[in-house]
mmCIF file with all atom_site columns, C-alpha atoms in Angstrom:
data_model
loop_
_atom_site.group_PDB
_atom_site.id
_atom_site.type_symbol
_atom_site.label_atom_id
_atom_site.label_alt_id
_atom_site.label_comp_id
_atom_site.label_asym_id
_atom_site.label_entity_id
_atom_site.label_seq_id
_atom_site.pdbx_PDB_ins_code
_atom_site.Cartn_x
_atom_site.Cartn_y
_atom_site.Cartn_z
_atom_site.occupancy
_atom_site.B_iso_or_equiv
_atom_site.pdbx_formal_charge
_atom_site.auth_seq_id
_atom_site.auth_comp_id
_atom_site.auth_asym_id
_atom_site.auth_atom_id
_atom_site.pdbx_PDB_model_num
ATOM 1   C CA . MET A 1 1   ? -20.003 16.179  4.621   1.00 0.00 ? 116 MET A CA 1
ATOM 2   C CA . ILE A 1 2   ? -16.681 15.376  4.376   1.00 0.00 ? 117 ILE A CA 1
ATOM 3   C CA . SER A 1 3   ? -14.899 13.664  0.524   1.00 0.00 ? 118 SER A CA 1
ATOM 4   C CA . ASP A 1 4   ? -12.565 11.369  0.999   1.00 0.00 ? 119 ASP A CA 1
ATOM 5   C CA . TRP A 1 5   ? -9.271  13.631  0.010   1.00 0.00 ? 120 TRP A CA 1
ATOM 6   C CA . THR A 1 6   ? -10.132 15.915  3.667   1.00 0.00 ? 121 THR A CA 1
ATOM 7   C CA . ILE A 1 7   ? -8.095  15.325  6.573   1.00 0.00 ? 122 ILE A CA 1
ATOM 8   C CA . VAL A 1 8   ? -9.056  15.352  9.650   1.00 0.00 ? 123 VAL A CA 1
ATOM 9   C CA . VAL A 1 9   ? -7.129  16.416  12.921  1.00 0.00 ? 124 VAL A CA 1
ATOM 10  C CA . TRP A 1 10  ? -9.149  16.120  16.145  1.00 0.00 ? 125 TRP A CA 1
ATOM 11  C CA . SER A 1 11  ? -7.143  18.522  18.975  1.00 0.00 ? 126 SER A CA 1
ATOM 12  C CA . THR A 1 12  ? -7.890  17.869  22.045  1.00 0.00 ? 127 THR A CA 1
ATOM 13  C CA . SER A 1 13  ? -5.130  19.987  24.200  1.00 0.00 ? 128 SER A CA 1
ATOM 14  C CA . PHE A 1 14  ? -6.217  21.906  27.134  1.00 0.00 ? 129 PHE A CA 1
ATOM 15  C CA . GLY A 1 15  ? -10.131 20.197  27.196  1.00 0.00 ? 130 GLY A CA 1
ATOM 16  C CA . SER A 1 16  ? -11.678 21.761  23.954  1.00 0.00 ? 131 SER A CA 1
ATOM 17  C CA . CYS A 1 17  ? -12.089 20.253  21.178  1.00 0.00 ? 132 CYS A CA 1
ATOM 18  C CA . ARG A 1 18  ? -11.698 21.637  17.844  1.00 0.00 ? 133 ARG A CA 1
ATOM 19  C CA . GLN A 1 19  ? -11.596 20.060  14.503  1.00 0.00 ? 134 GLN A CA 1
ATOM 20  C CA . THR A 1 20  ? -9.012  21.217  11.240  1.00 0.00 ? 135 THR A CA 1
ATOM 21  C CA . CYS A 1 21  ? -10.183 20.304  7.983   1.00 0.00 ? 136 CYS A CA 1
ATOM 22  C CA . VAL A 1 22  ? -7.279  20.584  4.917   1.00 0.00 ? 137 VAL A CA 1
ATOM 23  C CA . GLN A 1 23  ? -8.777  20.105  1.629   1.00 0.00 ? 138 GLN A CA 1
ATOM 24  C CA . VAL A 1 24  ? -5.910  17.493  -0.609  1.00 0.00 ? 139 VAL A CA 1
ATOM 25  C CA . LYS A 1 25  ? -6.547  16.306  -3.979  1.00 0.00 ? 140 LYS A CA 1
ATOM 26  C CA . HIS A 1 26  ? -5.306  12.990  -4.245  1.00 0.00 ? 141 HIS A CA 1
ATOM 27  C CA . LEU A 1 27  ? -3.760  12.408  -0.851  1.00 0.00 ? 142 LEU A CA 1
ATOM 28  C CA . ALA A 1 28  ? -4.327  8.371   -1.457  1.00 0.00 ? 143 ALA A CA 1
ATOM 29  C CA . SER A 1 29  ? -1.628  8.876   -3.687  1.00 0.00 ? 144 SER A CA 1
ATOM 30  C CA . LYS A 1 30  ? 0.110   11.610  -2.104  1.00 0.00 ? 145 LYS A CA 1
ATOM 31  C CA . VAL A 1 31  ? 0.278   9.145   1.406   1.00 0.00 ? 146 VAL A CA 1
ATOM 32  C CA . LEU A 1 32  ? 1.744   5.933   -0.669  1.00 0.00 ? 147 LEU A CA 1
ATOM 33  C CA . ALA A 1 33  ? 4.483   8.188   -2.206  1.00 0.00 ? 148 ALA A CA 1
ATOM 34  C CA . LEU A 1 34  ? 5.290   9.313   0.815   1.00 0.00 ? 149 LEU A CA 1
ATOM 35  C CA . ALA A 1 35  ? 5.387   6.033   1.780   1.00 0.00 ? 150 ALA A CA 1
ATOM 36  C CA . ALA A 1 36  ? 7.297   4.368   -0.245  1.00 0.00 ? 151 ALA A CA 1
ATOM 37  C CA . ARG A 1 37  ? 10.247  7.035   0.023   1.00 0.00 ? 152 ARG A CA 1
ATOM 38  C CA . ARG A 1 38  ? 9.711   6.929   3.842   1.00 0.00 ? 153 ARG A CA 1
ATOM 39  C CA . VAL A 1 39  ? 9.564   3.364   3.504   1.00 0.00 ? 154 VAL A CA 1
ATOM 40  C CA . ALA A 1 40  ? 12.752  3.389   1.118   1.00 0.00 ? 155 ALA A CA 1
ATOM 41  C CA . HIS A 1 41  ? 15.294  5.369   2.378   1.00 0.00 ? 156 HIS A CA 1
ATOM 42  C CA . ASP A 1 42  ? 13.931  3.241   6.324   1.00 0.00 ? 157 ASP A CA 1
ATOM 43  C CA . PHE A 1 43  ? 14.938  0.374   5.057   1.00 0.00 ? 158 PHE A CA 1
ATOM 44  C CA . SER A 1 44  ? 18.250  0.432   2.772   1.00 0.00 ? 159 SER A CA 1
ATOM 45  C CA . ALA A 1 45  ? 19.123  2.691   6.465   1.00 0.00 ? 160 ALA A CA 1
ATOM 46  C CA . ARG A 1 46  ? 19.068  0.312   8.723   1.00 0.00 ? 161 ARG A CA 1
ATOM 47  C CA . TYR A 1 47  ? 19.688  -2.902  6.728   1.00 0.00 ? 162 TYR A CA 1
ATOM 48  C CA . GLY A 1 48  ? 21.584  -1.934  3.890   1.00 0.00 ? 163 GLY A CA 1
ATOM 49  C CA . GLU A 1 49  ? 19.817  -2.882  1.685   1.00 0.00 ? 164 GLU A CA 1
ATOM 50  C CA . ALA A 1 50  ? 18.066  -1.213  -1.808  1.00 0.00 ? 165 ALA A CA 1
ATOM 51  C CA . VAL A 1 51  ? 14.139  -2.050  -1.713  1.00 0.00 ? 166 VAL A CA 1
ATOM 52  C CA . VAL A 1 52  ? 13.192  -2.314  -5.905  1.00 0.00 ? 167 VAL A CA 1
ATOM 53  C CA . LEU A 1 53  ? 9.947   -3.393  -5.006  1.00 0.00 ? 168 LEU A CA 1
ATOM 54  C CA . LEU A 1 54  ? 6.840   -2.656  -2.992  1.00 0.00 ? 169 LEU A CA 1
ATOM 55  C CA . GLU A 1 55  ? 4.309   -5.459  -2.744  1.00 0.00 ? 170 GLU A CA 1
ATOM 56  C CA . THR A 1 56  ? 1.052   -5.005  -1.085  1.00 0.00 ? 171 THR A CA 1
ATOM 57  C CA . PHE A 1 57  ? -2.420  -7.852  -1.321  1.00 0.00 ? 172 PHE A CA 1
ATOM 58  C CA . VAL A 1 58  ? -6.126  -6.436  -1.731  1.00 0.00 ? 173 VAL A CA 1
ATOM 59  C CA . GLU A 1 59  ? -8.543  -8.248  -0.521  1.00 0.00 ? 174 GLU A CA 1
ATOM 60  C CA . THR A 1 60  ? -10.837 -8.734  -3.689  1.00 0.00 ? 175 THR A CA 1
ATOM 61  C CA . PRO A 1 61  ? -14.422 -8.831  -2.098  1.00 0.00 ? 176 PRO A CA 1
ATOM 62  C CA . ARG A 1 62  ? -13.734 -5.936  -0.494  1.00 0.00 ? 177 ARG A CA 1
ATOM 63  C CA . PHE A 1 63  ? -11.761 -3.215  -1.908  1.00 0.00 ? 178 PHE A CA 1
ATOM 64  C CA . ALA A 1 64  ? -11.748 -2.271  -5.178  1.00 0.00 ? 179 ALA A CA 1
ATOM 65  C CA . GLY A 1 65  ? -7.801  -0.949  -5.101  1.00 0.00 ? 180 GLY A CA 1
ATOM 66  C CA . THR A 1 66  ? -8.817  2.216   -6.556  1.00 0.00 ? 181 THR A CA 1
ATOM 67  C CA . CYS A 1 67  ? -5.462  4.503   -4.936  1.00 0.00 ? 182 CYS A CA 1
ATOM 68  C CA . TYR A 1 68  ? -3.468  1.886   -6.402  1.00 0.00 ? 183 TYR A CA 1
ATOM 69  C CA . ARG A 1 69  ? -4.231  2.120   -9.619  1.00 0.00 ? 184 ARG A CA 1
ATOM 70  C CA . ALA A 1 70  ? -4.594  5.376   -9.664  1.00 0.00 ? 185 ALA A CA 1
ATOM 71  C CA . ALA A 1 71  ? -1.049  5.612   -7.699  1.00 0.00 ? 186 ALA A CA 1
ATOM 72  C CA . ASN A 1 72  ? 0.772   3.975   -11.290 1.00 0.00 ? 187 ASN A CA 1
ATOM 73  C CA . TRP A 1 73  ? 1.007   0.442   -8.516  1.00 0.00 ? 188 TRP A CA 1
ATOM 74  C CA . GLN A 1 74  ? 0.618   -2.864  -11.672 1.00 0.00 ? 189 GLN A CA 1
ATOM 75  C CA . ALA A 1 75  ? -2.447  -5.508  -10.481 1.00 0.00 ? 190 ALA A CA 1
ATOM 76  C CA . LEU A 1 76  ? -0.218  -9.260  -10.943 1.00 0.00 ? 191 LEU A CA 1
ATOM 77  C CA . GLY A 1 77  ? -2.642  -11.582 -10.660 1.00 0.00 ? 192 GLY A CA 1
ATOM 78  C CA . GLU A 1 78  ? -5.193  -12.990 -8.051  1.00 0.00 ? 193 GLU A CA 1
ATOM 79  C CA . THR A 1 79  ? -3.540  -15.470 -5.437  1.00 0.00 ? 194 THR A CA 1
ATOM 80  C CA . THR A 1 80  ? -5.443  -18.438 -4.371  1.00 0.00 ? 195 THR A CA 1
ATOM 81  C CA . GLY A 1 81  ? -6.740  -17.256 -0.950  1.00 0.00 ? 196 GLY A CA 1
ATOM 82  C CA . ARG A 1 82  ? -5.382  -20.511 0.098   1.00 0.00 ? 197 ARG A CA 1
ATOM 83  C CA . GLY A 1 83  ? -3.314  -18.681 2.918   1.00 0.00 ? 198 GLY A CA 1
ATOM 84  C CA . LYS A 1 84  ? 0.919   -18.595 4.443   1.00 0.00 ? 199 LYS A CA 1
ATOM 85  C CA . LEU A 1 85  ? -0.220  -21.285 6.329   1.00 0.00 ? 200 LEU A CA 1
ATOM 86  C CA . ASP A 1 86  ? -2.112  -23.759 4.779   1.00 0.00 ? 201 ASP A CA 1
ATOM 87  C CA . ARG A 1 87  ? -1.851  -27.491 5.467   1.00 0.00 ? 202 ARG A CA 1
ATOM 88  C CA . HIS A 1 88  ? -4.630  -28.124 4.257   1.00 0.00 ? 203 HIS A CA 1
ATOM 89  C CA . HIS A 1 89  ? -4.709  -26.910 0.363   1.00 0.00 ? 204 HIS A CA 1
ATOM 90  C CA . ARG A 1 90  ? -8.486  -25.617 1.131   1.00 0.00 ? 205 ARG A CA 1
ATOM 91  C CA . ALA A 1 91  ? -8.495  -22.176 -0.087  1.00 0.00 ? 206 ALA A CA 1
ATOM 92  C CA . ALA A 1 92  ? -10.610 -20.621 3.051   1.00 0.00 ? 207 ALA A CA 1
ATOM 93  C CA . LEU A 1 93  ? -8.934  -17.052 3.451   1.00 0.00 ? 208 LEU A CA 1
ATOM 94  C CA . PRO A 1 94  ? -10.436 -14.400 0.508   1.00 0.00 ? 209 PRO A CA 1
ATOM 95  C CA . ARG A 1 95  ? -8.965  -14.018 -2.234  1.00 0.00 ? 210 ARG A CA 1
ATOM 96  C CA . LYS A 1 96  ? -6.664  -10.919 -2.938  1.00 0.00 ? 211 LYS A CA 1
ATOM 97  C CA . THR A 1 97  ? -5.340  -9.268  -5.866  1.00 0.00 ? 212 THR A CA 1
ATOM 98  C CA . VAL A 1 98  ? -1.292  -8.592  -5.603  1.00 0.00 ? 213 VAL A CA 1
ATOM 99  C CA . TYR A 1 99  ? -0.517  -5.386  -6.680  1.00 0.00 ? 214 TYR A CA 1
ATOM 100 C CA . VAL A 1 100 ? 3.399   -4.308  -7.069  1.00 0.00 ? 215 VAL A CA 1
ATOM 101 C CA . TYR A 1 101 ? 5.682   -1.185  -7.288  1.00 0.00 ? 216 TYR A CA 1
ATOM 102 C CA . PRO A 1 102 ? 9.001   -0.402  -9.380  1.00 0.00 ? 217 PRO A CA 1
ATOM 103 C CA . LEU A 1 103 ? 11.196  2.305   -6.984  1.00 0.00 ? 218 LEU A CA 1
ATOM 104 C CA . ARG A 1 104 ? 13.815  1.204   -9.869  1.00 0.00 ? 219 ARG A CA 1
ATOM 105 C CA . VAL A 1 105 ? 13.605  0.968   -13.813 1.00 0.00 ? 220 VAL A CA 1
ATOM 106 C CA . ASP A 1 106 ? 15.724  -1.367  -14.231 1.00 0.00 ? 221 ASP A CA 1
ATOM 107 C CA . PHE A 1 107 ? 13.687  -3.971  -10.714 1.00 0.00 ? 222 PHE A CA 1
ATOM 108 C CA . ARG A 1 108 ? 13.535  -7.147  -13.013 1.00 0.00 ? 223 ARG A CA 1
ATOM 109 C CA . THR A 1 109 ? 17.635  -6.236  -13.498 1.00 0.00 ? 224 THR A CA 1
ATOM 110 C CA . ALA A 1 110 ? 18.343  -6.385  -9.345  1.00 0.00 ? 225 ALA A CA 1
ATOM 111 C CA . LEU A 1 111 ? 15.661  -9.156  -8.452  1.00 0.00 ? 226 LEU A CA 1
ATOM 112 C CA . GLY A 1 112 ? 18.015  -11.378 -10.960 1.00 0.00 ? 227 GLY A CA 1
ATOM 113 C CA . VAL A 1 113 ? 14.347  -11.994 -13.966 1.00 0.00 ? 228 VAL A CA 1
ATOM 114 C CA . ALA A 1 114 ? 14.689  -11.901 -17.089 1.00 0.00 ? 229 ALA A CA 1
ATOM 115 C CA . ALA A 1 115 ? 12.679  -9.228  -19.054 1.00 0.00 ? 230 ALA A CA 1
#
């Protein structure tokens, strides 16, 4: 059985198939941290603006958001389930929990929001 903190790499070169397993503790937190650094770097390199806050949505009925909470993301609340293209004011989509991860201590000031 492969645990939730194991990276499995399948190599199919030269007609043979090999499985390589590398165990990494807290894999989801490490991946989120690497992605946050990369997004911040790439965005500022491309657009010349600094990213101060990351945001994601977790579909609450299907997922618990455990990896985000373990990586110190902050839950802000739930969506209404209407979606951004809703024209009939009906909750046709599943509700989602909104998580944010500040990349700067002064993110509120950078966003123009009073503390």
